[in-house]
C-alpha cells in the first residue's frame, strides 16, 4: 500500500517569532514537492506567525508538545484546543528530549496521544532506544514496549491517523545517523508490532518516519527503505538543506 511521504522539521527551542517567519519564508520556495507532506514543527510562540507565513503553500505547521488538560490552573502549559485554534495541524509527542529532561512517562504520553486525537491534531509520536540499549541488544524489545504503552486503548481508526517517528537517541543531534539498514530493521519491527496490536491493513496505513541526523546526503537512502515513510529532522530543518531532504522524498 502506498503511504505518502512526510518530512517534518523539529525546530526545537530555536527561533523567535520574527526569526521563525524569516526562516519559513526562506524555506517555502525550497520545499514544494507535490509527493511529500511537509510540516514545520515550531515553538508554541511561533505557531501563529508561521501559520500566517505558510498560508497558501503546501506547508503545514505543528507544535512540539501539548498538555493533557483542556483548560484550567496549569500555569505555563498549552492545550490541544489552543494549538488547534492557532492553526497547527500536527503535534510532536514523546520526543526523547521531553522523555529525558521532563521525565515524560509512557503512560503520560499515551494520555497526550489520546488528547491530540480527540482534538483533531495529528500526533507525531516519537520512540527510540539509547546507545546503552542498542549495545545491550534490547532495541527492538524496548521500542515495541514504547509503542504498546503509548498506543494503549487507541482504536485502529485513530491509530491510522498517527505518524510514528523512530529516533534512536544516540543519533539525535550527534551527526551519527543510523545506517539505512539499522533504521529499516527497527521501522519494520514497529510495523510488525502495529500489525500485532491492530491488523496488517492498519499497520500498512501508518506512516513511520526515521529521525536522527537526517541530512541532505543521507535522506534519499533512508527514504528508499520500504518501511521508512519520511523523516523527522532537527538540525537540518533550520537550514536550506531541509529543501534537499524534501526533494529526496
Ligand atoms: C530530532 O530532534 O527530532 C532530530 C532528529 O534531530 P537531528 O536531526 O538534529 O538529529
PDB file of C-alpha atoms and ligand atoms in Angstrom:
ATOM      1  CA  UNK A   1       0.000   0.000   0.000  1.00  0.00           C
ATOM      2  CA  UNK A   2       1.332   3.437  -0.923  1.00  0.00           C
ATOM      3  CA  UNK A   3       1.972   5.669   2.033  1.00  0.00           C
ATOM      4  CA  UNK A   4       2.548   9.359   1.396  1.00  0.00           C
ATOM      5  CA  UNK A   5       5.969  10.546   2.475  1.00  0.00           C
ATOM      6  CA  UNK A   6       6.000  13.012   5.352  1.00  0.00           C
ATOM      7  CA  UNK A   7       9.002  15.194   6.164  1.00  0.00           C
ATOM      8  CA  UNK A   8       8.681  17.232   9.344  1.00  0.00           C
ATOM      9  CA  UNK A   9      11.144  19.730  10.728  1.00  0.00           C
ATOM     10  CA  UNK A  10      11.531  19.912  14.501  1.00  0.00           C
ATOM     11  CA  UNK A  11      12.757  23.415  15.184  1.00  0.00           C
ATOM     12  CA  UNK A  12      13.091  22.630  18.936  1.00  0.00           C
ATOM     13  CA  UNK A  13      13.728  25.753  21.116  1.00  0.00           C
ATOM     14  CA  UNK A  14      15.051  27.820  18.233  1.00  0.00           C
ATOM     15  CA  UNK A  15      13.816  30.991  16.516  1.00  0.00           C
ATOM     16  CA  UNK A  16      11.981  33.979  17.924  1.00  0.00           C
ATOM     17  CA  UNK A  17       8.686  34.811  16.184  1.00  0.00           C
ATOM     18  CA  UNK A  18      10.323  37.207  13.719  1.00  0.00           C
ATOM     19  CA  UNK A  19      13.199  34.793  13.045  1.00  0.00           C
ATOM     20  CA  UNK A  20      10.680  31.977  12.566  1.00  0.00           C
ATOM     21  CA  UNK A  21       8.778  33.920   9.920  1.00  0.00           C
ATOM     22  CA  UNK A  22      12.034  34.717   8.126  1.00  0.00           C
ATOM     23  CA  UNK A  23      13.063  31.042   8.167  1.00  0.00           C
ATOM     24  CA  UNK A  24       9.634  29.875   6.988  1.00  0.00           C
ATOM     25  CA  UNK A  25       9.783  32.342   4.086  1.00  0.00           C
ATOM     26  CA  UNK A  26      13.307  31.193   3.207  1.00  0.00           C
ATOM     27  CA  UNK A  27      12.298  27.514   3.213  1.00  0.00           C
ATOM     28  CA  UNK A  28       8.893  27.696   1.486  1.00  0.00           C
ATOM     29  CA  UNK A  29      10.294  28.008  -2.066  1.00  0.00           C
ATOM     30  CA  UNK A  30      12.636  25.041  -1.381  1.00  0.00           C
ATOM     31  CA  UNK A  31      10.031  22.535  -0.159  1.00  0.00           C
ATOM     32  CA  UNK A  32       7.497  22.425  -2.996  1.00  0.00           C
ATOM     33  CA  UNK A  33       7.425  18.659  -3.570  1.00  0.00           C
ATOM     34  CA  UNK A  34       3.899  17.506  -4.514  1.00  0.00           C
ATOM     35  CA  UNK A  35       4.651  13.944  -3.400  1.00  0.00           C
ATOM     36  CA  UNK A  36       5.531  14.890   0.152  1.00  0.00           C
ATOM     37  CA  UNK A  37       3.650  16.237   3.174  1.00  0.00           C
ATOM     38  CA  UNK A  38       5.835  18.989   4.630  1.00  0.00           C
ATOM     39  CA  UNK A  39       5.471  20.137   8.235  1.00  0.00           C
ATOM     40  CA  UNK A  40       7.286  22.788  10.268  1.00  0.00           C
ATOM     41  CA  UNK A  41       7.017  21.902  13.976  1.00  0.00           C
ATOM     42  CA  UNK A  42       7.800  25.124  15.785  1.00  0.00           C
ATOM     43  CA  UNK A  43       7.870  26.561  19.315  1.00  0.00           C
ATOM     44  CA  UNK A  44       4.409  27.467  20.631  1.00  0.00           C
ATOM     45  CA  UNK A  45       5.040  31.192  20.371  1.00  0.00           C
ATOM     46  CA  UNK A  46       5.941  30.851  16.690  1.00  0.00           C
ATOM     47  CA  UNK A  47       2.825  28.905  15.653  1.00  0.00           C
ATOM     48  CA  UNK A  48       0.541  31.857  14.856  1.00  0.00           C
ATOM     49  CA  UNK A  49       3.064  33.860  12.784  1.00  0.00           C
ATOM     50  CA  UNK A  50       4.347  30.755  10.973  1.00  0.00           C
ATOM     51  CA  UNK A  51       0.793  29.621  10.144  1.00  0.00           C
ATOM     52  CA  UNK A  52       0.267  33.069   8.626  1.00  0.00           C
ATOM     53  CA  UNK A  53       3.573  32.851   6.725  1.00  0.00           C
ATOM     54  CA  UNK A  54       2.777  29.446   5.157  1.00  0.00           C
ATOM     55  CA  UNK A  55      -0.809  30.327   4.138  1.00  0.00           C
ATOM     56  CA  UNK A  56      -1.441  29.306   0.525  1.00  0.00           C
ATOM     57  CA  UNK A  57       1.591  26.983   0.395  1.00  0.00           C
ATOM     58  CA  UNK A  58       1.971  23.209   0.759  1.00  0.00           C
ATOM     59  CA  UNK A  59       3.490  23.565   4.237  1.00  0.00           C
ATOM     60  CA  UNK A  60       1.594  22.577   7.391  1.00  0.00           C
ATOM     61  CA  UNK A  61       2.502  23.608  10.916  1.00  0.00           C
ATOM     62  CA  UNK A  62       2.920  21.509  14.051  1.00  0.00           C
ATOM     63  CA  UNK A  63       3.512  22.086  17.747  1.00  0.00           C
ATOM     64  CA  UNK A  64       6.295  20.344  19.649  1.00  0.00           C
ATOM     65  CA  UNK A  65       4.275  19.372  22.717  1.00  0.00           C
ATOM     66  CA  UNK A  66       0.854  19.741  24.346  1.00  0.00           C
ATOM     67  CA  UNK A  67      -0.684  19.372  27.789  1.00  0.00           C
ATOM     68  CA  UNK A  68      -3.270  16.735  28.625  1.00  0.00           C
ATOM     69  CA  UNK A  69      -5.914  19.004  30.202  1.00  0.00           C
ATOM     70  CA  UNK A  70      -8.352  21.198  28.261  1.00  0.00           C
ATOM     71  CA  UNK A  71      -8.034  24.315  30.411  1.00  0.00           C
ATOM     72  CA  UNK A  72      -7.586  25.459  33.983  1.00  0.00           C
ATOM     73  CA  UNK A  73      -4.936  26.067  36.595  1.00  0.00           C
ATOM     74  CA  UNK A  74      -1.904  24.632  34.783  1.00  0.00           C
ATOM     75  CA  UNK A  75       0.363  27.663  34.691  1.00  0.00           C
ATOM     76  CA  UNK A  76       2.644  27.708  31.689  1.00  0.00           C
ATOM     77  CA  UNK A  77       1.003  24.830  29.834  1.00  0.00           C
ATOM     78  CA  UNK A  78      -0.632  24.831  26.364  1.00  0.00           C
ATOM     79  CA  UNK A  79      -3.750  22.826  25.492  1.00  0.00           C
ATOM     80  CA  UNK A  80      -4.644  20.936  22.332  1.00  0.00           C
ATOM     81  CA  UNK A  81      -7.519  23.375  21.700  1.00  0.00           C
ATOM     82  CA  UNK A  82      -5.092  26.293  21.834  1.00  0.00           C
ATOM     83  CA  UNK A  83      -2.784  24.580  19.345  1.00  0.00           C
ATOM     84  CA  UNK A  84      -5.624  23.675  17.018  1.00  0.00           C
ATOM     85  CA  UNK A  85      -7.169  27.146  17.148  1.00  0.00           C
ATOM     86  CA  UNK A  86      -3.759  28.641  16.317  1.00  0.00           C
ATOM     87  CA  UNK A  87      -3.857  26.784  13.007  1.00  0.00           C
ATOM     88  CA  UNK A  88      -1.388  23.979  13.715  1.00  0.00           C
ATOM     89  CA  UNK A  89      -2.405  20.511  12.499  1.00  0.00           C
ATOM     90  CA  UNK A  90       0.318  18.296  13.945  1.00  0.00           C
ATOM     91  CA  UNK A  91       1.927  17.859  17.354  1.00  0.00           C
ATOM     92  CA  UNK A  92       5.135  16.060  18.296  1.00  0.00           C
ATOM     93  CA  UNK A  93       4.584  13.783  21.303  1.00  0.00           C
ATOM     94  CA  UNK A  94       7.211  11.933  23.301  1.00  0.00           C
ATOM     95  CA  UNK A  95      10.360  13.363  21.779  1.00  0.00           C
ATOM     96  CA  UNK A  96      13.348  11.859  23.600  1.00  0.00           C
ATOM     97  CA  UNK A  97      14.272  15.309  24.918  1.00  0.00           C
ATOM     98  CA  UNK A  98      10.898  15.528  26.647  1.00  0.00           C
ATOM     99  CA  UNK A  99      11.143  11.955  27.907  1.00  0.00           C
ATOM    100  CA  UNK A 100      14.602  12.653  29.307  1.00  0.00           C
ATOM    101  CA  UNK A 101      14.566  16.285  30.538  1.00  0.00           C
ATOM    102  CA  UNK A 102      10.913  16.469  31.571  1.00  0.00           C
ATOM    103  CA  UNK A 103      10.512  12.866  32.768  1.00  0.00           C
ATOM    104  CA  UNK A 104       7.558  12.159  30.480  1.00  0.00           C
ATOM    105  CA  UNK A 105       6.481   8.564  31.038  1.00  0.00           C
ATOM    106  CA  UNK A 106       4.816   6.285  28.508  1.00  0.00           C
ATOM    107  CA  UNK A 107       1.553   6.413  30.496  1.00  0.00           C
ATOM    108  CA  UNK A 108       1.585  10.225  30.336  1.00  0.00           C
ATOM    109  CA  UNK A 109       2.430  10.151  26.623  1.00  0.00           C
ATOM    110  CA  UNK A 110      -0.435   7.752  25.994  1.00  0.00           C
ATOM    111  CA  UNK A 111      -2.767  10.371  27.520  1.00  0.00           C
ATOM    112  CA  UNK A 112      -1.217  13.046  25.294  1.00  0.00           C
ATOM    113  CA  UNK A 113      -1.724  10.954  22.145  1.00  0.00           C
ATOM    114  CA  UNK A 114      -5.373  10.412  23.092  1.00  0.00           C
ATOM    115  CA  UNK A 115      -5.878  14.120  23.775  1.00  0.00           C
ATOM    116  CA  UNK A 116      -4.333  15.115  20.439  1.00  0.00           C
ATOM    117  CA  UNK A 117      -6.574  12.666  18.581  1.00  0.00           C
ATOM    118  CA  UNK A 118      -9.675  13.771  20.491  1.00  0.00           C
ATOM    119  CA  UNK A 119      -8.987  17.366  19.433  1.00  0.00           C
ATOM    120  CA  UNK A 120      -8.206  16.597  15.798  1.00  0.00           C
ATOM    121  CA  UNK A 121      -4.445  17.088  15.906  1.00  0.00           C
ATOM    122  CA  UNK A 122      -2.168  14.567  14.175  1.00  0.00           C
ATOM    123  CA  UNK A 123       0.327  13.166  16.668  1.00  0.00           C
ATOM    124  CA  UNK A 124       3.909  12.586  15.583  1.00  0.00           C
ATOM    125  CA  UNK A 125       4.737  10.008  18.241  1.00  0.00           C
ATOM    126  CA  UNK A 126       8.465   9.539  18.873  1.00  0.00           C
ATOM    127  CA  UNK A 127      10.153   6.399  20.090  1.00  0.00           C
ATOM    128  CA  UNK A 128      13.700   5.102  20.081  1.00  0.00           C
ATOM    129  CA  UNK A 129      16.456   3.473  22.098  1.00  0.00           C
ATOM    130  CA  UNK A 130      19.510   4.821  23.908  1.00  0.00           C
ATOM    131  CA  UNK A 131      23.043   3.813  22.925  1.00  0.00           C
ATOM    132  CA  UNK A 132      23.218   1.573  26.006  1.00  0.00           C
ATOM    133  CA  UNK A 133      20.026  -0.220  24.979  1.00  0.00           C
ATOM    134  CA  UNK A 134      21.335  -0.713  21.433  1.00  0.00           C
ATOM    135  CA  UNK A 135      24.630  -2.086  22.715  1.00  0.00           C
ATOM    136  CA  UNK A 136      22.790  -4.402  25.112  1.00  0.00           C
ATOM    137  CA  UNK A 137      20.740  -5.770  22.218  1.00  0.00           C
ATOM    138  CA  UNK A 138      17.329  -4.706  23.508  1.00  0.00           C
ATOM    139  CA  UNK A 139      16.483  -2.083  20.857  1.00  0.00           C
ATOM    140  CA  UNK A 140      13.517  -3.857  19.333  1.00  0.00           C
ATOM    141  CA  UNK A 141      12.131  -5.054  22.680  1.00  0.00           C
ATOM    142  CA  UNK A 142      12.351  -1.527  24.035  1.00  0.00           C
ATOM    143  CA  UNK A 143      10.784   0.198  21.026  1.00  0.00           C
ATOM    144  CA  UNK A 144       7.962  -2.385  20.965  1.00  0.00           C
ATOM    145  CA  UNK A 145       7.357  -1.653  24.657  1.00  0.00           C
ATOM    146  CA  UNK A 146       7.143   2.088  23.967  1.00  0.00           C
ATOM    147  CA  UNK A 147       4.731   1.607  21.055  1.00  0.00           C
ATOM    148  CA  UNK A 148       2.478  -0.748  23.021  1.00  0.00           C
ATOM    149  CA  UNK A 149       2.324   1.593  26.031  1.00  0.00           C
ATOM    150  CA  UNK A 150       1.922   4.796  24.018  1.00  0.00           C
ATOM    151  CA  UNK A 151      -0.888   3.377  21.853  1.00  0.00           C
ATOM    152  CA  UNK A 152      -2.749   1.536  24.636  1.00  0.00           C
ATOM    153  CA  UNK A 153      -6.511   1.949  24.258  1.00  0.00           C
ATOM    154  CA  UNK A 154      -6.296   3.722  20.880  1.00  0.00           C
ATOM    155  CA  UNK A 155      -8.564   2.331  18.164  1.00  0.00           C
ATOM    156  CA  UNK A 156      -7.325   1.155  14.771  1.00  0.00           C
ATOM    157  CA  UNK A 157      -9.141   4.030  13.072  1.00  0.00           C
ATOM    158  CA  UNK A 158      -7.391   6.560  15.296  1.00  0.00           C
ATOM    159  CA  UNK A 159      -4.035   4.771  15.024  1.00  0.00           C
ATOM    160  CA  UNK A 160      -4.147   5.209  11.236  1.00  0.00           C
ATOM    161  CA  UNK A 161      -4.002   8.995  11.729  1.00  0.00           C
ATOM    162  CA  UNK A 162      -0.821   8.838  13.823  1.00  0.00           C
ATOM    163  CA  UNK A 163       2.677   9.310  12.450  1.00  0.00           C
ATOM    164  CA  UNK A 164       5.359   7.373  14.310  1.00  0.00           C
ATOM    165  CA  UNK A 165       8.908   8.728  14.383  1.00  0.00           C
ATOM    166  CA  UNK A 166      11.628   6.184  15.116  1.00  0.00           C
ATOM    167  CA  UNK A 167      14.501   8.212  16.521  1.00  0.00           C
ATOM    168  CA  UNK A 168      17.466   6.378  18.023  1.00  0.00           C
ATOM    169  CA  UNK A 169      18.566   8.715  20.812  1.00  0.00           C
ATOM    170  CA  UNK A 170      22.241   8.191  20.020  1.00  0.00           C
ATOM    171  CA  UNK A 171      21.654   9.609  16.527  1.00  0.00           C
ATOM    172  CA  UNK A 172      19.794  12.777  17.554  1.00  0.00           C
ATOM    173  CA  UNK A 173      21.882  15.909  17.161  1.00  0.00           C
ATOM    174  CA  UNK A 174      25.090  13.895  17.176  1.00  0.00           C
ATOM    175  CA  UNK A 175      25.837  13.706  13.469  1.00  0.00           C
ATOM    176  CA  UNK A 176      25.730   9.872  13.825  1.00  0.00           C
ATOM    177  CA  UNK A 177      22.964   8.583  11.577  1.00  0.00           C
ATOM    178  CA  UNK A 178      21.661   5.045  11.898  1.00  0.00           C
ATOM    179  CA  UNK A 179      22.585   3.164   8.744  1.00  0.00           C
ATOM    180  CA  UNK A 180      19.643   2.739   6.417  1.00  0.00           C
ATOM    181  CA  UNK A 181      19.613  -0.993   7.281  1.00  0.00           C
ATOM    182  CA  UNK A 182      19.558  -0.302  11.031  1.00  0.00           C
ATOM    183  CA  UNK A 183      16.737   2.218  10.575  1.00  0.00           C
ATOM    184  CA  UNK A 184      14.774  -0.128   8.296  1.00  0.00           C
ATOM    185  CA  UNK A 185      15.156  -3.034  10.742  1.00  0.00           C
ATOM    186  CA  UNK A 186      13.529  -1.081  13.571  1.00  0.00           C
ATOM    187  CA  UNK A 187      10.869   0.575  11.388  1.00  0.00           C
ATOM    188  CA  UNK A 188       9.913  -2.876  10.091  1.00  0.00           C
ATOM    189  CA  UNK A 189       9.733  -4.170  13.672  1.00  0.00           C
ATOM    190  CA  UNK A 190       7.483  -1.242  14.588  1.00  0.00           C
ATOM    191  CA  UNK A 191       5.172  -2.121  11.687  1.00  0.00           C
ATOM    192  CA  UNK A 192       5.098  -5.765  12.783  1.00  0.00           C
ATOM    193  CA  UNK A 193       4.220  -4.617  16.298  1.00  0.00           C
ATOM    194  CA  UNK A 194       1.404  -2.442  14.885  1.00  0.00           C
ATOM    195  CA  UNK A 195       0.080  -5.455  12.963  1.00  0.00           C
ATOM    196  CA  UNK A 196       0.052  -7.463  16.217  1.00  0.00           C
ATOM    197  CA  UNK A 197      -1.756  -4.710  18.126  1.00  0.00           C
ATOM    198  CA  UNK A 198      -4.222  -3.992  15.300  1.00  0.00           C
ATOM    199  CA  UNK A 199      -4.115  -5.815  11.953  1.00  0.00           C
ATOM    200  CA  UNK A 200      -1.958  -5.771   8.831  1.00  0.00           C
ATOM    201  CA  UNK A 201      -4.119  -3.212   6.998  1.00  0.00           C
ATOM    202  CA  UNK A 202      -3.846  -0.778   9.889  1.00  0.00           C
ATOM    203  CA  UNK A 203      -0.098  -1.342  10.197  1.00  0.00           C
ATOM    204  CA  UNK A 204       0.276  -0.774   6.455  1.00  0.00           C
ATOM    205  CA  UNK A 205      -1.592   2.531   6.682  1.00  0.00           C
ATOM    206  CA  UNK A 206       0.513   4.071   9.462  1.00  0.00           C
ATOM    207  CA  UNK A 207       3.423   6.247   8.408  1.00  0.00           C
ATOM    208  CA  UNK A 208       6.756   5.688  10.138  1.00  0.00           C
ATOM    209  CA  UNK A 209       9.481   8.323   9.958  1.00  0.00           C
ATOM    210  CA  UNK A 210      13.159   7.985  10.730  1.00  0.00           C
ATOM    211  CA  UNK A 211      14.813  10.756  12.749  1.00  0.00           C
ATOM    212  CA  UNK A 212      18.398  11.244  13.852  1.00  0.00           C
ATOM    213  CA  UNK A 213      20.903  13.413  11.979  1.00  0.00           C
ATOM    214  CA  UNK A 214      18.976  13.079   8.717  1.00  0.00           C
ATOM    215  CA  UNK A 215      20.538  15.442   6.201  1.00  0.00           C
ATOM    216  CA  UNK A 216      20.756  16.257   2.512  1.00  0.00           C
ATOM    217  CA  UNK A 217      23.302  13.493   1.853  1.00  0.00           C
ATOM    218  CA  UNK A 218      21.705  10.547   3.693  1.00  0.00           C
ATOM    219  CA  UNK A 219      17.978  11.291   3.220  1.00  0.00           C
ATOM    220  CA  UNK A 220      17.500   9.591  -0.167  1.00  0.00           C
ATOM    221  CA  UNK A 221      18.997   6.265   1.015  1.00  0.00           C
ATOM    222  CA  UNK A 222      16.949   6.254   4.226  1.00  0.00           C
ATOM    223  CA  UNK A 223      13.718   7.228   2.450  1.00  0.00           C
ATOM    224  CA  UNK A 224      14.197   4.482  -0.137  1.00  0.00           C
ATOM    225  CA  UNK A 225      13.719   1.792   2.537  1.00  0.00           C
ATOM    226  CA  UNK A 226      10.321   0.075   2.404  1.00  0.00           C
ATOM    227  CA  UNK A 227       9.233   0.820   5.980  1.00  0.00           C
ATOM    228  CA  UNK A 228      10.603   4.375   6.193  1.00  0.00           C
ATOM    229  CA  UNK A 229       7.884   6.787   5.103  1.00  0.00           C
ATOM    230  CA  UNK A 230       9.514  10.064   5.954  1.00  0.00           C
ATOM    231  CA  UNK A 231      11.791  11.928   8.294  1.00  0.00           C
ATOM    232  CA  UNK A 232      11.673  13.946  11.485  1.00  0.00           C
ATOM    233  CA  UNK A 233      14.512  16.389  11.053  1.00  0.00           C
ATOM    234  CA  UNK A 234      16.119  18.526  13.759  1.00  0.00           C
ATOM    235  CA  UNK A 235      19.291  20.462  12.933  1.00  0.00           C
ATOM    236  CA  UNK A 236      18.931  20.297   9.151  1.00  0.00           C
ATOM    237  CA  UNK A 237      15.362  21.658   9.307  1.00  0.00           C
ATOM    238  CA  UNK A 238      16.747  25.081  10.197  1.00  0.00           C
ATOM    239  CA  UNK A 239      18.784  25.294   7.007  1.00  0.00           C
ATOM    240  CA  UNK A 240      18.207  25.257   3.240  1.00  0.00           C
ATOM    241  CA  UNK A 241      19.295  21.586   3.421  1.00  0.00           C
ATOM    242  CA  UNK A 242      15.715  20.890   4.506  1.00  0.00           C
ATOM    243  CA  UNK A 243      14.667  21.587   0.921  1.00  0.00           C
ATOM    244  CA  UNK A 244      17.059  18.909  -0.323  1.00  0.00           C
ATOM    245  CA  UNK A 245      15.632  16.403   2.170  1.00  0.00           C
ATOM    246  CA  UNK A 246      12.093  17.190   0.990  1.00  0.00           C
ATOM    247  CA  UNK A 247      13.243  16.844  -2.625  1.00  0.00           C
ATOM    248  CA  UNK A 248      14.603  13.371  -1.808  1.00  0.00           C
ATOM    249  CA  UNK A 249      11.182  12.212  -0.560  1.00  0.00           C
TER     250      UNK A 249
HETATM  251  C1  LIG B   1      15.117  15.460  16.359  1.00  0.00           C
HETATM  252  O1  LIG B   1      15.370  16.181  17.306  1.00  0.00           O
HETATM  253  O2  LIG B   1      13.963  15.019  16.222  1.00  0.00           O
HETATM  254  C2  LIG B   1      16.186  15.132  15.422  1.00  0.00           C
HETATM  255  C3  LIG B   1      16.042  14.129  14.615  1.00  0.00           C
HETATM  256  O3  LIG B   1      17.296  15.941  15.494  1.00  0.00           O
HETATM  257  P1  LIG B   1      18.569  15.879  14.492  1.00  0.00           P
HETATM  258  O4  LIG B   1      18.033  15.782  13.094  1.00  0.00           O
HETATM  259  O5  LIG B   1      19.281  17.172  14.739  1.00  0.00           O
HETATM  260  O6  LIG B   1      19.372  14.688  14.880  1.00  0.00           O
END
